[in-house]
């Protein structure tokens, strides 16, 4: 393979899997598991949903992301989600705040998200 060529995906059993490159500083919220002799790194539920806010197009779009938040809200560590979102960017923080507000979350979690300044207008998607 030439240096400038990249494998962007691979089809397995009729399903196309795409490879998404993640910068090292954005690689957090994971846990290593052993499957036989292979070590597999998987994101925790909070990080998985934050990734849905970063790039909803890879998660079935906004309806699926919202549905995942709605079905898992009681199981999520919201403090961890606030921490993860602030490690990324203000747009992710605001998207998280929007979803949590729509789902009825109140109090200090929303206040922490509201306190993050945003420097420009960003659309939800």
PDB file of N, CA and C in Angstrom, residues 59-107:
ATOM      1  N   UNK A  59     -23.417   7.181  14.401  1.00  0.00           N
ATOM      2  CA  UNK A  59     -24.243   6.492  15.407  1.00  0.00           C
ATOM      3  C   UNK A  59     -25.695   6.402  14.982  1.00  0.00           C
ATOM      4  N   UNK A  60     -25.979   6.560  13.723  1.00  0.00           N
ATOM      5  CA  UNK A  60     -27.358   6.488  13.257  1.00  0.00           C
ATOM      6  C   UNK A  60     -28.060   7.827  13.247  1.00  0.00           C
ATOM      7  N   UNK A  61     -27.355   8.899  13.533  1.00  0.00           N
ATOM      8  CA  UNK A  61     -27.834  10.283  13.543  1.00  0.00           C
ATOM      9  C   UNK A  61     -28.512  10.639  14.865  1.00  0.00           C
ATOM     10  N   UNK A  62     -29.032  11.868  14.935  1.00  0.00           N
ATOM     11  CA  UNK A  62     -29.513  12.423  16.200  1.00  0.00           C
ATOM     12  C   UNK A  62     -30.616  11.621  16.862  1.00  0.00           C
ATOM     13  N   UNK A  63     -31.535  11.084  16.096  1.00  0.00           N
ATOM     14  CA  UNK A  63     -32.633  10.325  16.702  1.00  0.00           C
ATOM     15  C   UNK A  63     -32.101   9.133  17.487  1.00  0.00           C
ATOM     16  N   UNK A  64     -31.115   8.447  16.953  1.00  0.00           N
ATOM     17  CA  UNK A  64     -30.530   7.293  17.642  1.00  0.00           C
ATOM     18  C   UNK A  64     -29.730   7.719  18.864  1.00  0.00           C
ATOM     19  N   UNK A  65     -28.977   8.801  18.738  1.00  0.00           N
ATOM     20  CA  UNK A  65     -28.200   9.298  19.882  1.00  0.00           C
ATOM     21  C   UNK A  65     -29.144   9.685  21.016  1.00  0.00           C
ATOM     22  N   UNK A  66     -30.185  10.431  20.687  1.00  0.00           N
ATOM     23  CA  UNK A  66     -31.160  10.849  21.700  1.00  0.00           C
ATOM     24  C   UNK A  66     -31.822   9.631  22.341  1.00  0.00           C
ATOM     25  N   UNK A  67     -32.211   8.670  21.536  1.00  0.00           N
ATOM     26  CA  UNK A  67     -32.851   7.456  22.040  1.00  0.00           C
ATOM     27  C   UNK A  67     -31.924   6.692  22.988  1.00  0.00           C
ATOM     28  N   UNK A  68     -30.645   6.636  22.659  1.00  0.00           N
ATOM     29  CA  UNK A  68     -29.678   5.954  23.526  1.00  0.00           C
ATOM     30  C   UNK A  68     -29.563   6.667  24.871  1.00  0.00           C
ATOM     31  N   UNK A  69     -29.506   7.996  24.850  1.00  0.00           N
ATOM     32  CA  UNK A  69     -29.474   8.755  26.103  1.00  0.00           C
ATOM     33  C   UNK A  69     -30.742   8.488  26.904  1.00  0.00           C
ATOM     34  N   UNK A  70     -31.867   8.531  26.231  1.00  0.00           N
ATOM     35  CA  UNK A  70     -33.159   8.352  26.891  1.00  0.00           C
ATOM     36  C   UNK A  70     -33.251   6.977  27.570  1.00  0.00           C
ATOM     37  N   UNK A  71     -32.815   5.944  26.885  1.00  0.00           N
ATOM     38  CA  UNK A  71     -32.943   4.591  27.441  1.00  0.00           C
ATOM     39  C   UNK A  71     -31.900   4.282  28.515  1.00  0.00           C
ATOM     40  N   UNK A  72     -30.773   4.984  28.502  1.00  0.00           N
ATOM     41  CA  UNK A  72     -29.690   4.665  29.435  1.00  0.00           C
ATOM     42  C   UNK A  72     -29.483   5.702  30.534  1.00  0.00           C
ATOM     43  N   UNK A  73     -30.254   6.760  30.545  1.00  0.00           N
ATOM     44  CA  UNK A  73     -30.009   7.889  31.450  1.00  0.00           C
ATOM     45  C   UNK A  73     -29.825   7.465  32.904  1.00  0.00           C
ATOM     46  N   UNK A  74     -30.666   6.600  33.409  1.00  0.00           N
ATOM     47  CA  UNK A  74     -30.592   6.210  34.822  1.00  0.00           C
ATOM     48  C   UNK A  74     -29.327   5.413  35.151  1.00  0.00           C
ATOM     49  N   UNK A  75     -28.668   4.872  34.148  1.00  0.00           N
ATOM     50  CA  UNK A  75     -27.462   4.062  34.359  1.00  0.00           C
ATOM     51  C   UNK A  75     -26.169   4.849  34.165  1.00  0.00           C
ATOM     52  N   UNK A  76     -26.270   6.079  33.695  1.00  0.00           N
ATOM     53  CA  UNK A  76     -25.083   6.855  33.337  1.00  0.00           C
ATOM     54  C   UNK A  76     -24.519   7.621  34.526  1.00  0.00           C
ATOM     55  N   UNK A  77     -23.212   7.765  34.544  1.00  0.00           N
ATOM     56  CA  UNK A  77     -22.528   8.615  35.514  1.00  0.00           C
ATOM     57  C   UNK A  77     -22.436  10.007  34.878  1.00  0.00           C
ATOM     58  N   UNK A  78     -23.361  10.889  35.248  1.00  0.00           N
ATOM     59  CA  UNK A  78     -23.440  12.207  34.609  1.00  0.00           C
ATOM     60  C   UNK A  78     -22.226  13.069  34.925  1.00  0.00           C
ATOM     61  N   UNK A  79     -21.641  12.919  36.105  1.00  0.00           N
ATOM     62  CA  UNK A  79     -20.415  13.664  36.411  1.00  0.00           C
ATOM     63  C   UNK A  79     -19.297  13.277  35.451  1.00  0.00           C
ATOM     64  N   UNK A  80     -19.193  12.001  35.164  1.00  0.00           N
ATOM     65  CA  UNK A  80     -18.189  11.523  34.213  1.00  0.00           C
ATOM     66  C   UNK A  80     -18.475  12.094  32.821  1.00  0.00           C
ATOM     67  N   UNK A  81     -19.739  12.184  32.448  1.00  0.00           N
ATOM     68  CA  UNK A  81     -20.096  12.718  31.129  1.00  0.00           C
ATOM     69  C   UNK A  81     -19.735  14.197  31.014  1.00  0.00           C
ATOM     70  N   UNK A  82     -19.951  14.949  32.088  1.00  0.00           N
ATOM     71  CA  UNK A  82     -19.558  16.363  32.085  1.00  0.00           C
ATOM     72  C   UNK A  82     -18.046  16.468  31.928  1.00  0.00           C
ATOM     73  N   UNK A  83     -17.310  15.664  32.680  1.00  0.00           N
ATOM     74  CA  UNK A  83     -15.847  15.680  32.575  1.00  0.00           C
ATOM     75  C   UNK A  83     -15.400  15.360  31.152  1.00  0.00           C
ATOM     76  N   UNK A  84     -15.945  14.308  30.568  1.00  0.00           N
ATOM     77  CA  UNK A  84     -15.555  13.917  29.213  1.00  0.00           C
ATOM     78  C   UNK A  84     -15.879  15.020  28.206  1.00  0.00           C
ATOM     79  N   UNK A  85     -17.063  15.598  28.310  1.00  0.00           N
ATOM     80  CA  UNK A  85     -17.457  16.621  27.330  1.00  0.00           C
ATOM     81  C   UNK A  85     -16.553  17.839  27.414  1.00  0.00           C
ATOM     82  N   UNK A  86     -16.152  18.228  28.624  1.00  0.00           N
ATOM     83  CA  UNK A  86     -15.284  19.404  28.760  1.00  0.00           C
ATOM     84  C   UNK A  86     -13.865  19.122  28.282  1.00  0.00           C
ATOM     85  N   UNK A  87     -13.479  17.872  28.200  1.00  0.00           N
ATOM     86  CA  UNK A  87     -12.165  17.523  27.650  1.00  0.00           C
ATOM     87  C   UNK A  87     -12.160  17.633  26.129  1.00  0.00           C
ATOM     88  N   UNK A  88     -13.320  17.691  25.531  1.00  0.00           N
ATOM     89  CA  UNK A  88     -13.419  17.768  24.077  1.00  0.00           C
ATOM     90  C   UNK A  88     -13.591  19.216  23.646  1.00  0.00           C
ATOM     91  N   UNK A  89     -14.806  19.677  23.411  1.00  0.00           N
ATOM     92  CA  UNK A  89     -14.974  21.087  23.048  1.00  0.00           C
ATOM     93  C   UNK A  89     -16.335  21.600  23.484  1.00  0.00           C
ATOM     94  N   UNK A  90     -16.497  22.912  23.412  1.00  0.00           N
ATOM     95  CA  UNK A  90     -17.711  23.565  23.914  1.00  0.00           C
ATOM     96  C   UNK A  90     -18.959  23.099  23.175  1.00  0.00           C
ATOM     97  N   UNK A  91     -18.853  22.790  21.909  1.00  0.00           N
ATOM     98  CA  UNK A  91     -20.030  22.333  21.158  1.00  0.00           C
ATOM     99  C   UNK A  91     -20.551  21.017  21.728  1.00  0.00           C
ATOM    100  N   UNK A  92     -19.655  20.121  22.112  1.00  0.00           N
ATOM    101  CA  UNK A  92     -20.062  18.848  22.712  1.00  0.00           C
ATOM    102  C   UNK A  92     -20.720  19.104  24.063  1.00  0.00           C
ATOM    103  N   UNK A  93     -20.163  20.031  24.830  1.00  0.00           N
ATOM    104  CA  UNK A  93     -20.740  20.400  26.130  1.00  0.00           C
ATOM    105  C   UNK A  93     -22.166  20.896  25.941  1.00  0.00           C
ATOM    106  N   UNK A  94     -22.380  21.764  24.979  1.00  0.00           N
ATOM    107  CA  UNK A  94     -23.709  22.332  24.754  1.00  0.00           C
ATOM    108  C   UNK A  94     -24.689  21.278  24.238  1.00  0.00           C
ATOM    109  N   UNK A  95     -24.221  20.374  23.398  1.00  0.00           N
ATOM    110  CA  UNK A  95     -25.086  19.290  22.915  1.00  0.00           C
ATOM    111  C   UNK A  95     -25.499  18.386  24.073  1.00  0.00           C
ATOM    112  N   UNK A  96     -24.542  18.081  24.957  1.00  0.00           N
ATOM    113  CA  UNK A  96     -24.853  17.272  26.133  1.00  0.00           C
ATOM    114  C   UNK A  96     -25.871  17.991  27.009  1.00  0.00           C
ATOM    115  N   UNK A  97     -25.666  19.282  27.233  1.00  0.00           N
ATOM    116  CA  UNK A  97     -26.608  20.056  28.032  1.00  0.00           C
ATOM    117  C   UNK A  97     -28.000  20.060  27.433  1.00  0.00           C
ATOM    118  N   UNK A  98     -28.087  20.207  26.120  1.00  0.00           N
ATOM    119  CA  UNK A  98     -29.386  20.225  25.437  1.00  0.00           C
ATOM    120  C   UNK A  98     -30.128  18.913  25.657  1.00  0.00           C
ATOM    121  N   UNK A  99     -29.427  17.794  25.440  1.00  0.00           N
ATOM    122  CA  UNK A  99     -30.073  16.487  25.607  1.00  0.00           C
ATOM    123  C   UNK A  99     -30.483  16.261  27.056  1.00  0.00           C
ATOM    124  N   UNK A 100     -29.588  16.553  27.992  1.00  0.00           N
ATOM    125  CA  UNK A 100     -29.918  16.321  29.401  1.00  0.00           C
ATOM    126  C   UNK A 100     -31.077  17.195  29.854  1.00  0.00           C
ATOM    127  N   UNK A 101     -31.118  18.432  29.376  1.00  0.00           N
ATOM    128  CA  UNK A 101     -32.237  19.313  29.722  1.00  0.00           C
ATOM    129  C   UNK A 101     -33.548  18.757  29.158  1.00  0.00           C
ATOM    130  N   UNK A 102     -33.527  18.295  27.913  1.00  0.00           N
ATOM    131  CA  UNK A 102     -34.725  17.708  27.295  1.00  0.00           C
ATOM    132  C   UNK A 102     -35.202  16.473  28.057  1.00  0.00           C
ATOM    133  N   UNK A 103     -34.267  15.752  28.672  1.00  0.00           N
ATOM    134  CA  UNK A 103     -34.610  14.539  29.412  1.00  0.00           C
ATOM    135  C   UNK A 103     -34.937  14.815  30.878  1.00  0.00           C
ATOM    136  N   UNK A 104     -34.967  16.091  31.252  1.00  0.00           N
ATOM    137  CA  UNK A 104     -35.410  16.456  32.592  1.00  0.00           C
ATOM    138  C   UNK A 104     -34.347  16.494  33.668  1.00  0.00           C
ATOM    139  N   UNK A 105     -33.080  16.423  33.296  1.00  0.00           N
ATOM    140  CA  UNK A 105     -32.005  16.530  34.285  1.00  0.00           C
ATOM    141  C   UNK A 105     -31.951  17.974  34.765  1.00  0.00           C
ATOM    142  N   UNK A 106     -31.809  18.146  36.057  1.00  0.00           N
ATOM    143  CA  UNK A 106     -31.763  19.494  36.637  1.00  0.00           C
ATOM    144  C   UNK A 106     -30.546  19.623  37.540  1.00  0.00           C
ATOM    145  N   UNK A 107     -30.383  20.807  38.094  1.00  0.00           N
ATOM    146  CA  UNK A 107     -29.407  21.016  39.151  1.00  0.00           C
ATOM    147  C   UNK A 107     -27.996  21.276  38.694  1.00  0.00           C
TER     148      UNK A 107
END
